[in-house]
Amino acid sequence: MSNPDRDRIPRDPAADHTREMASKRGEFLREKTGATLTHVQGYTIDPGLLPGNIENFTGVAQVPVGIAGPLRVNGEHAKGDFYVPMATTEGTLVASYSRGMRVLAESGGVTVTVVKRSMQRAPVFLFRTAREARDFGEWLTQNQDGVRAAAESTTRSGRLVEIEQYPLANMLYLRFNYTTGDAAGQNMTGKATHAACEWIREAHPAQPKYMLSGSMDTDKKHSAINTLRTRGRRVVAEAVLKKDVLARLMRVDTRTLFSARQVSNAGALMSGSASNGPHAANGIAAVFIACGQDVANVAESHAGITYAQLLENGDYYWSVTLTSLIVASYGGGTGLPTQRECLEVLGCYGAGKADKLAEIIAATVLAGDISLGCAVLSDEWVTAHEQLGRNRP
Amino acid sequence: MSNPDRDRIPRDPAADHTREMASKRGEFLREKTGATLTHVQGYTIDPGLLPGNIENFTGVAQVPVGIAGPLRVNGEHAKGDFYVPMATTEGTLVASYSRGMRVLAESGGVTVTVVKRSMQRAPVFLFRTAREARDFGEWLTQNQDGVRAAAESTTRSGRLVEIEQYPLANMLYLRFNYTTGDAAGQNMTGKATHAACEWIREAHPAQPKYMLSGSMDTDKKHSAINTLRTRGRRVVAEAVLKKDVLARLMRVDTRTLFSARQVSNAGALMSGSASNGPHAANGIAAVFIACGQDVANVAESHAGITYAQLLENGDYYWSVTLTSLIVASYGGGTGLPTQRECLEVLGCYGAGKADKLAEIIAATVLAGDISLGCAVLSDEWVTAHEQLGRNRP
Amino acid sequence: MSNPDRDRIPRDPAADHTREMASKRGEFLREKTGATLTHVQGYTIDPGLLPGNIENFTGVAQVPVGIAGPLRVNGEHAKGDFYVPMATTEGTLVASYSRGMRVLAESGGVTVTVVKRSMQRAPVFLFRTAREARDFGEWLTQNQDGVRAAAESTTRSGRLVEIEQYPLANMLYLRFNYTTGDAAGQNMTGKATHAACEWIREAHPAQPKYMLSGSMDTDKKHSAINTLRTRGRRVVAEAVLKKDVLARLMRVDTRTLFSARQVSNAGALMSGSASNGPHAANGIAAVFIACGQDVANVAESHAGITYAQLLENGDYYWSVTLTSLIVASYGGGTGLPTQRECLEVLGCYGAGKADKLAEIIAATVLAGDISLGCAVLSDEWVTAHEQLGRNRP
Amino acid sequence: MSNPDRDRIPRDPAADHTREMASKRGEFLREKTGATLTHVQGYTIDPGLLPGNIENFTGVAQVPVGIAGPLRVNGEHAKGDFYVPMATTEGTLVASYSRGMRVLAESGGVTVTVVKRSMQRAPVFLFRTAREARDFGEWLTQNQDGVRAAAESTTRSGRLVEIEQYPLANMLYLRFNYTTGDAAGQNMTGKATHAACEWIREAHPAQPKYMLSGSMDTDKKHSAINTLRTRGRRVVAEAVLKKDVLARLMRVDTRTLFSARQVSNAGALMSGSASNGPHAANGIAAVFIACGQDVANVAESHAGITYAQLLENGDYYWSVTLTSLIVASYGGGTGLPTQRECLEVLGCYGAGKADKLAEIIAATVLAGDISLGCAVLSDEWVTAHEQLGRNRP
């Protein structure tokens, strides 16, 4: 058995986010585990920036950043050519995304549109019978102005757009849907919904009990409800790929591509997959790490639906709809030094930039899907990994 | 419109992974976008290590690392107390996981077991009719020794365990299931399956056409098939939490906790969620970034099922089964400097350590779920975020 | 090869629904197949009633009807004791449901509540880009009064309650939600939505193309969207089962029952099941056949969520929420002779009775779930089938 | 409150399945509810046949039977032209299926193949820890011969093919997969698995506890696992529809049809639907009622995946894969008079006919899907319902 005091990670309530405390914790780990943290502690950032972002700060993970591009985006917020910073340790990834970006550029770029914004906190109210729960739902609809006022009193940028009701047993599951400006909004919506629930508990004659989450948010989790109703931003990236560009750059015939799409759709349906596209998660994770997004949201953000049509002239309409893309240009990790620099490469740091960032990420996903989707067909896939990923087992 | 030559990201085929080329690309970005990459380029790692991990290397994302623990693990591979490096920018996360680890420690630790290992590549073979596809399946069963030999000829550590067959229309979707030793194995299984498919194409009289992926792998995607059949490792973390420990540390009564579990289960079922637990993705993403795992695999790895029972004496059995946890202690990003250091903190670097890493991550997930799952009930949740996440909007 | 003329099923456009034509078709089948239809043609109903219900009428399936009950219902529409006609050929089914009804009666009956009504037709509108589709959605919101007027002009009892929007690629999938009075409403909503879509096509400047169904209705199919958003009626049946009643009648301890519920929940989550309850489809199918409902709707109607709590005193709260129960007391097969008689046994024939019927069916489902759910635990399950289902292989 | 004795449905243990007892129960219902059961009691079948099929027999539901066809089937078991009895009360259904059958006939018929047979009972074994559960799984693999012998000792026609293992928490969920000959097999597999579990409990040193169903069967429920792993029979119906036949009979262009398929696939993926095809449940329910199948199995049987390709010459490959079609030509309701007559019309009564019946039903489903799938496009859909379904509200 270990000694609790000697096992406790060193902390200094007064000045915890300092190089000194980080070193102390590094030393503590060396004693405990034998591991040295030379590179982890080889950071250039100021620990004083980190309260609010991390506890027990000990150093940094240095994740290699590569640049893919140029990516030509015809968005409403992102217009022009972008160079996309991607933080990853997976060989071939940046090269593959770049290749897809070239196909897009030579086809006139990718059109991207944010079609919905919706961030949630989903409490559940508990009653004695289903009837009381249902009647509470009616009361809620009649009192939505009061609820909204209570929720919005806690936030400058959040707006409560809609409260969905999902009755089950003697409960009413709710899904509070907000727009959250340039923040991802999980905290903002939690705080606002908590205030709204407290208001409800006082205003409603039965003073109903509730839990702040009834598991329908569904935070940090893929879900059918997110795919349907959106979580974060719903973004469509679409392009008409020229038949000859695909033939030249990707050695793929659009007719073959469309035929293969049918096979992928059937496979995705059969396997109950969160996505019928190639690998959205790769691009999303890489940009998320580089740009200070909440990387756990890859769980939600990677879901999407690929929809394609073969046009009469042989060109190929390829779209991906990301149904639950969660991004922020403000708050969270966006203000940390390397993260901010990467956002600035995209012109996406700070107020008013979240839609632009969402557009660029969705465009990036489409580029990567084109590259991998074609590579699988042209049999380059294995060999590309062979050549670039040399140090694999 | 832009000039393709001037827009092209600088590369040097002969010596691309150098500080010089990284600086050159940084300069290129500064010219193109106005952004400076001071901190991105403030790295200590040797770019010469990076071929095989990234293309167009330009610098690093410095992601803050905090240490949670001690985490007491009763695994088959991980035994004892561990300090878990977590790379994140989300305030309260490390503190919350640490709190759960304390609950676990005071309850005697967490028992963890790897119950299955299975990594896939899932090709699909195409025929004229369903009958031909079905008959091909029978041929395949009879010729599995040849198929296995072809697959395993390409790898030292990979073993082809089983080929699942999923007939649909005039196709046979296959799921090749491998054990992959200490590598995550996506590349290894891709290469092995490619060799197997080529062998099949030569050996089978019809020389059937195939696609290397029929979308049932389902790589970088959550899916029902992964939850059922496992992708990577299937790991169970379980603990009996003492009633008085939960009351003292988390201010939660186990009866209330169990009652709330029913509400969460119903909410998760209704919403079609990949997980009925609190937030596995948070812990997984943070350890993945720190330890050089493929972060895009959060898409698969966050799925899981929480199962609890209230014991007669009031103690609480809490388990989480991660059905698709993808980890590596070798290959990919594990050998990069900070990533390797973090793996060494866990004693998980190199050969024979992947199971140990899987156990520690699953134990970490359980700790985080206990912390958040109790906090939601005790109403600490919003206030904890308030205090620690000061710089949120 | 066959002779098309001689192979054609006999028809008489002028008087097709007659005993004569039915006999003629019976004779035709005898010649073609050797089968005689003595009992199929042993019907008492008047073929003249059947236009609108069937084509090529040839006789009837005689499906045995048993009576289960009394079922004590505390509904808003169904109050008191009911005898439930069940048409089935599965031995033990009626006996099992009756046993569950006795448990409910001795526990004070079952409380049932219709918590939502919503029947759909779900067209999809097609555009050139996602942006046009999204903007069309905004136009639609602004013009919903016109859309509603067009839809409701086609029906006396249907009301268009809400039009949900699901943007994907360059399309806008819509889900028109109606209340449909005492009809199931699939035809009514199809007609109304068709009128609405035609109105839209004329009113909108782009005269957008559409398909009347974009597969999100999801008619005659289970789906996640139905479970979430309701199809037909969402009905909750709930009861507090007395500990001693369950012990005496079902030989089951409520603590064991609750423990087993955890196992069932986990199994249902893992298997991606449309229901975590025992066998709602059995009761629904049997009442549907007896009462002239559209039996194909078992596909949607069987979905549901079971939610239970063990109360402090050891009693057991057991609820089932049927999320997509489709019933009618008017139209369809409800007016045919035996079907109408069975509806009359329930006091559910004709105008104003659909809610009552929904309540009785949900109560029946709960009774059957109690019976089977307990039997599995008390190990009676196999032996009950042994004794009653004698003629099984 | 009612008097339990007077409320009890009349029974006669000695001679319950008689006209006399049925009349007595009819009289009882008339007294209780005022309803007369003239037509319900207008049956021609012998109640003496019904023990094993129903309890509290009171009469029959007379469900109208229409005949669709001829349906040209190129099966392995069903070969030639068939006339399909369909019991339904939904107007246009028989006509619509007949129309699809004509399209198929003029395109050379429908090829049908049973590609897998698998019926389940899915017990779950309970342990103290995940490790014990996993080790039990290894023991089970080593002792599968004993398990199989125990299971098969209870049945003449059932064969235990495979035991799947799904570890979760401290449990091992199993899925026993059988072939069941010409019976649907739910009872047979229940009995066999019960015997196997009892054998295990004696043979294994820990005498592990189990529940006979862990909810992964998933009996009478749609589920992802059924779609993947098959329940009952997995059947593919496929046809190459001639471009000119579709143009002439259905007024649909195959290019348009294929384009619409993309929209349906995306809609089905987004809505989490059990099927991406038009309305398999309609045909299945109608044949099931006519032919004495267990109608509750529509819940499982309606699931499936439609897969199509537009061929180079403009013809259209259309397939539907029913993944969980549960049929019987023996046992259950198949031997009852009208049900047997209908099976005989198809040449599907008795031993050795279940595969044939499965082929015919799958072919019927494809016919119906072609008819409705084309009608939606050609805008005939609403008007067809208008004309034939006259008595709708």
PDB file of N, CA, C and O in Angstrom, chain B residues 7-50:
ATOM      1  N   ASP B   7       1.314  29.656 -54.994  1.00  0.00           N
ATOM      2  CA  ASP B   7       0.449  29.206 -53.910  1.00  0.00           C
ATOM      3  C   ASP B   7       0.866  27.857 -53.334  1.00  0.00           C
ATOM      4  O   ASP B   7       0.320  27.410 -52.339  1.00  0.00           O
ATOM      5  N   ARG B   8       1.810  27.224 -53.983  1.00  0.00           N
ATOM      6  CA  ARG B   8       2.169  25.878 -53.575  1.00  0.00           C
ATOM      7  C   ARG B   8       3.021  25.897 -52.294  1.00  0.00           C
ATOM      8  O   ARG B   8       3.970  26.670 -52.192  1.00  0.00           O
ATOM      9  N   ILE B   9       2.662  25.063 -51.374  1.00  0.00           N
ATOM     10  CA  ILE B   9       3.405  24.982 -50.117  1.00  0.00           C
ATOM     11  C   ILE B   9       4.821  24.478 -50.407  1.00  0.00           C
ATOM     12  O   ILE B   9       4.986  23.472 -51.096  1.00  0.00           O
ATOM     13  N   PRO B  10       5.849  25.173 -49.883  1.00  0.00           N
ATOM     14  CA  PRO B  10       7.235  24.777 -50.169  1.00  0.00           C
ATOM     15  C   PRO B  10       7.534  23.352 -49.708  1.00  0.00           C
ATOM     16  O   PRO B  10       7.125  22.959 -48.617  1.00  0.00           O
ATOM     17  N   ARG B  11       8.237  22.628 -50.531  1.00  0.00           N
ATOM     18  CA  ARG B  11       8.658  21.270 -50.190  1.00  0.00           C
ATOM     19  C   ARG B  11      10.071  21.028 -50.692  1.00  0.00           C
ATOM     20  O   ARG B  11      10.499  21.617 -51.669  1.00  0.00           O
ATOM     21  N   ASP B  12      10.757  20.119 -50.038  1.00  0.00           N
ATOM     22  CA  ASP B  12      12.086  19.732 -50.518  1.00  0.00           C
ATOM     23  C   ASP B  12      12.189  18.220 -50.434  1.00  0.00           C
ATOM     24  O   ASP B  12      12.427  17.653 -49.367  1.00  0.00           O
ATOM     25  N   PRO B  13      11.967  17.562 -51.543  1.00  0.00           N
ATOM     26  CA  PRO B  13      11.924  16.094 -51.531  1.00  0.00           C
ATOM     27  C   PRO B  13      13.147  15.482 -50.873  1.00  0.00           C
ATOM     28  O   PRO B  13      13.059  14.429 -50.238  1.00  0.00           O
ATOM     29  N   ALA B  14      14.265  16.152 -50.976  1.00  0.00           N
ATOM     30  CA  ALA B  14      15.505  15.568 -50.456  1.00  0.00           C
ATOM     31  C   ALA B  14      15.611  15.684 -48.944  1.00  0.00           C
ATOM     32  O   ALA B  14      16.090  14.784 -48.273  1.00  0.00           O
ATOM     33  N   ALA B  15      15.155  16.813 -48.396  1.00  0.00           N
ATOM     34  CA  ALA B  15      15.327  17.039 -46.955  1.00  0.00           C
ATOM     35  C   ALA B  15      14.154  17.853 -46.451  1.00  0.00           C
ATOM     36  O   ALA B  15      14.284  19.009 -46.088  1.00  0.00           O
ATOM     37  N   ASP B  16      13.011  17.221 -46.453  1.00  0.00           N
ATOM     38  CA  ASP B  16      11.797  17.977 -46.155  1.00  0.00           C
ATOM     39  C   ASP B  16      11.540  18.122 -44.661  1.00  0.00           C
ATOM     40  O   ASP B  16      10.939  19.096 -44.221  1.00  0.00           O
ATOM     41  N   HIS B  17      11.961  17.143 -43.874  1.00  0.00           N
ATOM     42  CA  HIS B  17      11.686  17.176 -42.441  1.00  0.00           C
ATOM     43  C   HIS B  17      12.867  17.797 -41.705  1.00  0.00           C
ATOM     44  O   HIS B  17      13.616  17.110 -41.012  1.00  0.00           O
ATOM     45  N   THR B  18      13.005  19.098 -41.890  1.00  0.00           N
ATOM     46  CA  THR B  18      14.107  19.838 -41.266  1.00  0.00           C
ATOM     47  C   THR B  18      13.567  21.128 -40.676  1.00  0.00           C
ATOM     48  O   THR B  18      12.505  21.608 -41.061  1.00  0.00           O
ATOM     49  N   ARG B  19      14.331  21.677 -39.739  1.00  0.00           N
ATOM     50  CA  ARG B  19      13.961  22.985 -39.194  1.00  0.00           C
ATOM     51  C   ARG B  19      13.907  24.038 -40.296  1.00  0.00           C
ATOM     52  O   ARG B  19      13.058  24.926 -40.285  1.00  0.00           O
ATOM     53  N   GLU B  20      14.809  23.897 -41.249  1.00  0.00           N
ATOM     54  CA  GLU B  20      14.864  24.887 -42.320  1.00  0.00           C
ATOM     55  C   GLU B  20      13.569  24.896 -43.130  1.00  0.00           C
ATOM     56  O   GLU B  20      12.970  25.946 -43.374  1.00  0.00           O
ATOM     57  N   MET B  21      13.146  23.704 -43.537  1.00  0.00           N
ATOM     58  CA  MET B  21      11.927  23.646 -44.342  1.00  0.00           C
ATOM     59  C   MET B  21      10.718  24.077 -43.508  1.00  0.00           C
ATOM     60  O   MET B  21       9.800  24.716 -44.032  1.00  0.00           O
ATOM     61  N   ALA B  22      10.725  23.724 -42.246  1.00  0.00           N
ATOM     62  CA  ALA B  22       9.612  24.158 -41.396  1.00  0.00           C
ATOM     63  C   ALA B  22       9.568  25.686 -41.350  1.00  0.00           C
ATOM     64  O   ALA B  22       8.499  26.306 -41.476  1.00  0.00           O
ATOM     65  N   SER B  23      10.719  26.292 -41.177  1.00  0.00           N
ATOM     66  CA  SER B  23      10.768  27.756 -41.142  1.00  0.00           C
ATOM     67  C   SER B  23      10.313  28.340 -42.471  1.00  0.00           C
ATOM     68  O   SER B  23       9.579  29.343 -42.521  1.00  0.00           O
ATOM     69  N   LYS B  24      10.752  27.725 -43.529  1.00  0.00           N
ATOM     70  CA  LYS B  24      10.374  28.198 -44.854  1.00  0.00           C
ATOM     71  C   LYS B  24       8.857  28.159 -45.018  1.00  0.00           C
ATOM     72  O   LYS B  24       8.234  29.084 -45.539  1.00  0.00           O
ATOM     73  N   ARG B  25       8.281  27.096 -44.561  1.00  0.00           N
ATOM     74  CA  ARG B  25       6.812  27.000 -44.656  1.00  0.00           C
ATOM     75  C   ARG B  25       6.148  28.018 -43.729  1.00  0.00           C
ATOM     76  O   ARG B  25       5.120  28.602 -44.065  1.00  0.00           O
ATOM     77  N   GLY B  26       6.764  28.237 -42.561  1.00  0.00           N
ATOM     78  CA  GLY B  26       6.227  29.256 -41.665  1.00  0.00           C
ATOM     79  C   GLY B  26       6.245  30.623 -42.337  1.00  0.00           C
ATOM     80  O   GLY B  26       5.277  31.394 -42.261  1.00  0.00           O
ATOM     81  N   GLU B  27       7.348  30.899 -42.991  1.00  0.00           N
ATOM     82  CA  GLU B  27       7.492  32.171 -43.699  1.00  0.00           C
ATOM     83  C   GLU B  27       6.450  32.284 -44.818  1.00  0.00           C
ATOM     84  O   GLU B  27       5.810  33.328 -45.011  1.00  0.00           O
ATOM     85  N   PHE B  28       6.288  31.183 -45.534  1.00  0.00           N
ATOM     86  CA  PHE B  28       5.289  31.135 -46.602  1.00  0.00           C
ATOM     87  C   PHE B  28       3.903  31.475 -46.059  1.00  0.00           C
ATOM     88  O   PHE B  28       3.159  32.282 -46.629  1.00  0.00           O
ATOM     89  N   LEU B  29       3.579  30.880 -44.911  1.00  0.00           N
ATOM     90  CA  LEU B  29       2.258  31.144 -44.327  1.00  0.00           C
ATOM     91  C   LEU B  29       2.132  32.592 -43.867  1.00  0.00           C
ATOM     92  O   LEU B  29       1.063  33.201 -43.975  1.00  0.00           O
ATOM     93  N   ARG B  30       3.233  33.124 -43.327  1.00  0.00           N
ATOM     94  CA  ARG B  30       3.195  34.514 -42.884  1.00  0.00           C
ATOM     95  C   ARG B  30       2.892  35.436 -44.051  1.00  0.00           C
ATOM     96  O   ARG B  30       2.074  36.360 -43.970  1.00  0.00           O
ATOM     97  N   GLU B  31       3.543  35.141 -45.168  1.00  0.00           N
ATOM     98  CA  GLU B  31       3.297  35.954 -46.362  1.00  0.00           C
ATOM     99  C   GLU B  31       1.869  35.813 -46.858  1.00  0.00           C
ATOM    100  O   GLU B  31       1.225  36.779 -47.243  1.00  0.00           O
ATOM    101  N   LYS B  32       1.390  34.601 -46.858  1.00  0.00           N
ATOM    102  CA  LYS B  32       0.057  34.333 -47.397  1.00  0.00           C
ATOM    103  C   LYS B  32      -1.052  34.814 -46.473  1.00  0.00           C
ATOM    104  O   LYS B  32      -2.112  35.252 -46.927  1.00  0.00           O
ATOM    105  N   THR B  33      -0.835  34.672 -45.167  1.00  0.00           N
ATOM    106  CA  THR B  33      -1.962  34.869 -44.254  1.00  0.00           C
ATOM    107  C   THR B  33      -1.712  35.937 -43.204  1.00  0.00           C
ATOM    108  O   THR B  33      -2.641  36.319 -42.479  1.00  0.00           O
ATOM    109  N   GLY B  34      -0.478  36.390 -43.084  1.00  0.00           N
ATOM    110  CA  GLY B  34      -0.173  37.384 -42.064  1.00  0.00           C
ATOM    111  C   GLY B  34       0.076  36.797 -40.688  1.00  0.00           C
ATOM    112  O   GLY B  34       0.454  37.503 -39.757  1.00  0.00           O
ATOM    113  N   ALA B  35      -0.153  35.497 -40.560  1.00  0.00           N
ATOM    114  CA  ALA B  35       0.011  34.880 -39.242  1.00  0.00           C
ATOM    115  C   ALA B  35       1.469  34.521 -38.971  1.00  0.00           C
ATOM    116  O   ALA B  35       2.160  34.033 -39.861  1.00  0.00           O
ATOM    117  N   THR B  36       1.905  34.797 -37.754  1.00  0.00           N
ATOM    118  CA  THR B  36       3.246  34.345 -37.363  1.00  0.00           C
ATOM    119  C   THR B  36       3.098  33.083 -36.524  1.00  0.00           C
ATOM    120  O   THR B  36       2.108  32.899 -35.820  1.00  0.00           O
ATOM    121  N   LEU B  37       4.094  32.214 -36.617  1.00  0.00           N
ATOM    122  CA  LEU B  37       3.992  30.913 -35.955  1.00  0.00           C
ATOM    123  C   LEU B  37       5.058  30.765 -34.872  1.00  0.00           C
ATOM    124  O   LEU B  37       5.693  29.725 -34.747  1.00  0.00           O
ATOM    125  N   THR B  38       5.221  31.799 -34.099  1.00  0.00           N
ATOM    126  CA  THR B  38       6.276  31.801 -33.088  1.00  0.00           C
ATOM    127  C   THR B  38       6.236  30.571 -32.193  1.00  0.00           C
ATOM    128  O   THR B  38       7.236  29.865 -32.028  1.00  0.00           O
ATOM    129  N   HIS B  39       5.095  30.323 -31.619  1.00  0.00           N
ATOM    130  CA  HIS B  39       4.995  29.192 -30.698  1.00  0.00           C
ATOM    131  C   HIS B  39       4.891  27.867 -31.437  1.00  0.00           C
ATOM    132  O   HIS B  39       5.428  26.856 -30.978  1.00  0.00           O
ATOM    133  N   VAL B  40       4.200  27.858 -32.550  1.00  0.00           N
ATOM    134  CA  VAL B  40       4.123  26.619 -33.340  1.00  0.00           C
ATOM    135  C   VAL B  40       5.531  26.157 -33.695  1.00  0.00           C
ATOM    136  O   VAL B  40       5.829  24.964 -33.699  1.00  0.00           O
ATOM    137  N   GLN B  41       6.392  27.144 -33.935  1.00  0.00           N
ATOM    138  CA  GLN B  41       7.758  26.762 -34.294  1.00  0.00           C
ATOM    139  C   GLN B  41       8.695  26.716 -33.079  1.00  0.00           C
ATOM    140  O   GLN B  41       9.893  26.506 -33.241  1.00  0.00           O
ATOM    141  N   GLY B  42       8.133  26.857 -31.899  1.00  0.00           N
ATOM    142  CA  GLY B  42       8.944  26.756 -30.693  1.00  0.00           C
ATOM    143  C   GLY B  42       9.018  25.339 -30.164  1.00  0.00           C
ATOM    144  O   GLY B  42       8.767  25.092 -28.987  1.00  0.00           O
ATOM    145  N   TYR B  43       9.383  24.441 -31.019  1.00  0.00           N
ATOM    146  CA  TYR B  43       9.397  23.036 -30.633  1.00  0.00           C
ATOM    147  C   TYR B  43      10.799  22.590 -30.233  1.00  0.00           C
ATOM    148  O   TYR B  43      11.788  23.203 -30.607  1.00  0.00           O
ATOM    149  N   THR B  44      10.846  21.495 -29.465  1.00  0.00           N
ATOM    150  CA  THR B  44      12.146  20.948 -29.069  1.00  0.00           C
ATOM    151  C   THR B  44      12.438  19.631 -29.771  1.00  0.00           C
ATOM    152  O   THR B  44      13.505  19.063 -29.605  1.00  0.00           O
ATOM    153  N   ILE B  45      11.452  19.147 -30.511  1.00  0.00           N
ATOM    154  CA  ILE B  45      11.642  17.810 -31.086  1.00  0.00           C
ATOM    155  C   ILE B  45      12.434  17.900 -32.385  1.00  0.00           C
ATOM    156  O   ILE B  45      12.495  18.943 -33.030  1.00  0.00           O
ATOM    157  N   ASP B  46      13.022  16.801 -32.752  1.00  0.00           N
ATOM    158  CA  ASP B  46      13.865  16.738 -33.944  1.00  0.00           C
ATOM    159  C   ASP B  46      13.016  16.401 -35.164  1.00  0.00           C
ATOM    160  O   ASP B  46      12.438  15.312 -35.248  1.00  0.00           O
ATOM    161  N   PRO B  47      12.908  17.322 -36.113  1.00  0.00           N
ATOM    162  CA  PRO B  47      12.078  17.058 -37.298  1.00  0.00           C
ATOM    163  C   PRO B  47      12.505  15.795 -38.038  1.00  0.00           C
ATOM    164  O   PRO B  47      11.674  15.174 -38.726  1.00  0.00           O
ATOM    165  N   GLY B  48      13.739  15.411 -37.851  1.00  0.00           N
ATOM    166  CA  GLY B  48      14.215  14.216 -38.542  1.00  0.00           C
ATOM    167  C   GLY B  48      13.514  12.937 -38.105  1.00  0.00           C
ATOM    168  O   GLY B  48      13.581  11.910 -38.782  1.00  0.00           O
ATOM    169  N   LEU B  49      12.829  13.031 -36.961  1.00  0.00           N
ATOM    170  CA  LEU B  49      12.070  11.868 -36.495  1.00  0.00           C
ATOM    171  C   LEU B  49      10.725  11.721 -37.200  1.00  0.00           C
ATOM    172  O   LEU B  49      10.050  10.708 -37.035  1.00  0.00           O
ATOM    173  N   LEU B  50      10.329  12.745 -37.953  1.00  0.00           N
ATOM    174  CA  LEU B  50       8.921  12.847 -38.326  1.00  0.00           C
ATOM    175  C   LEU B  50       8.483  12.231 -39.653  1.00  0.00           C
ATOM    176  O   LEU B  50       7.280  12.092 -39.883  1.00  0.00           O
TER     177      LEU B  50
END
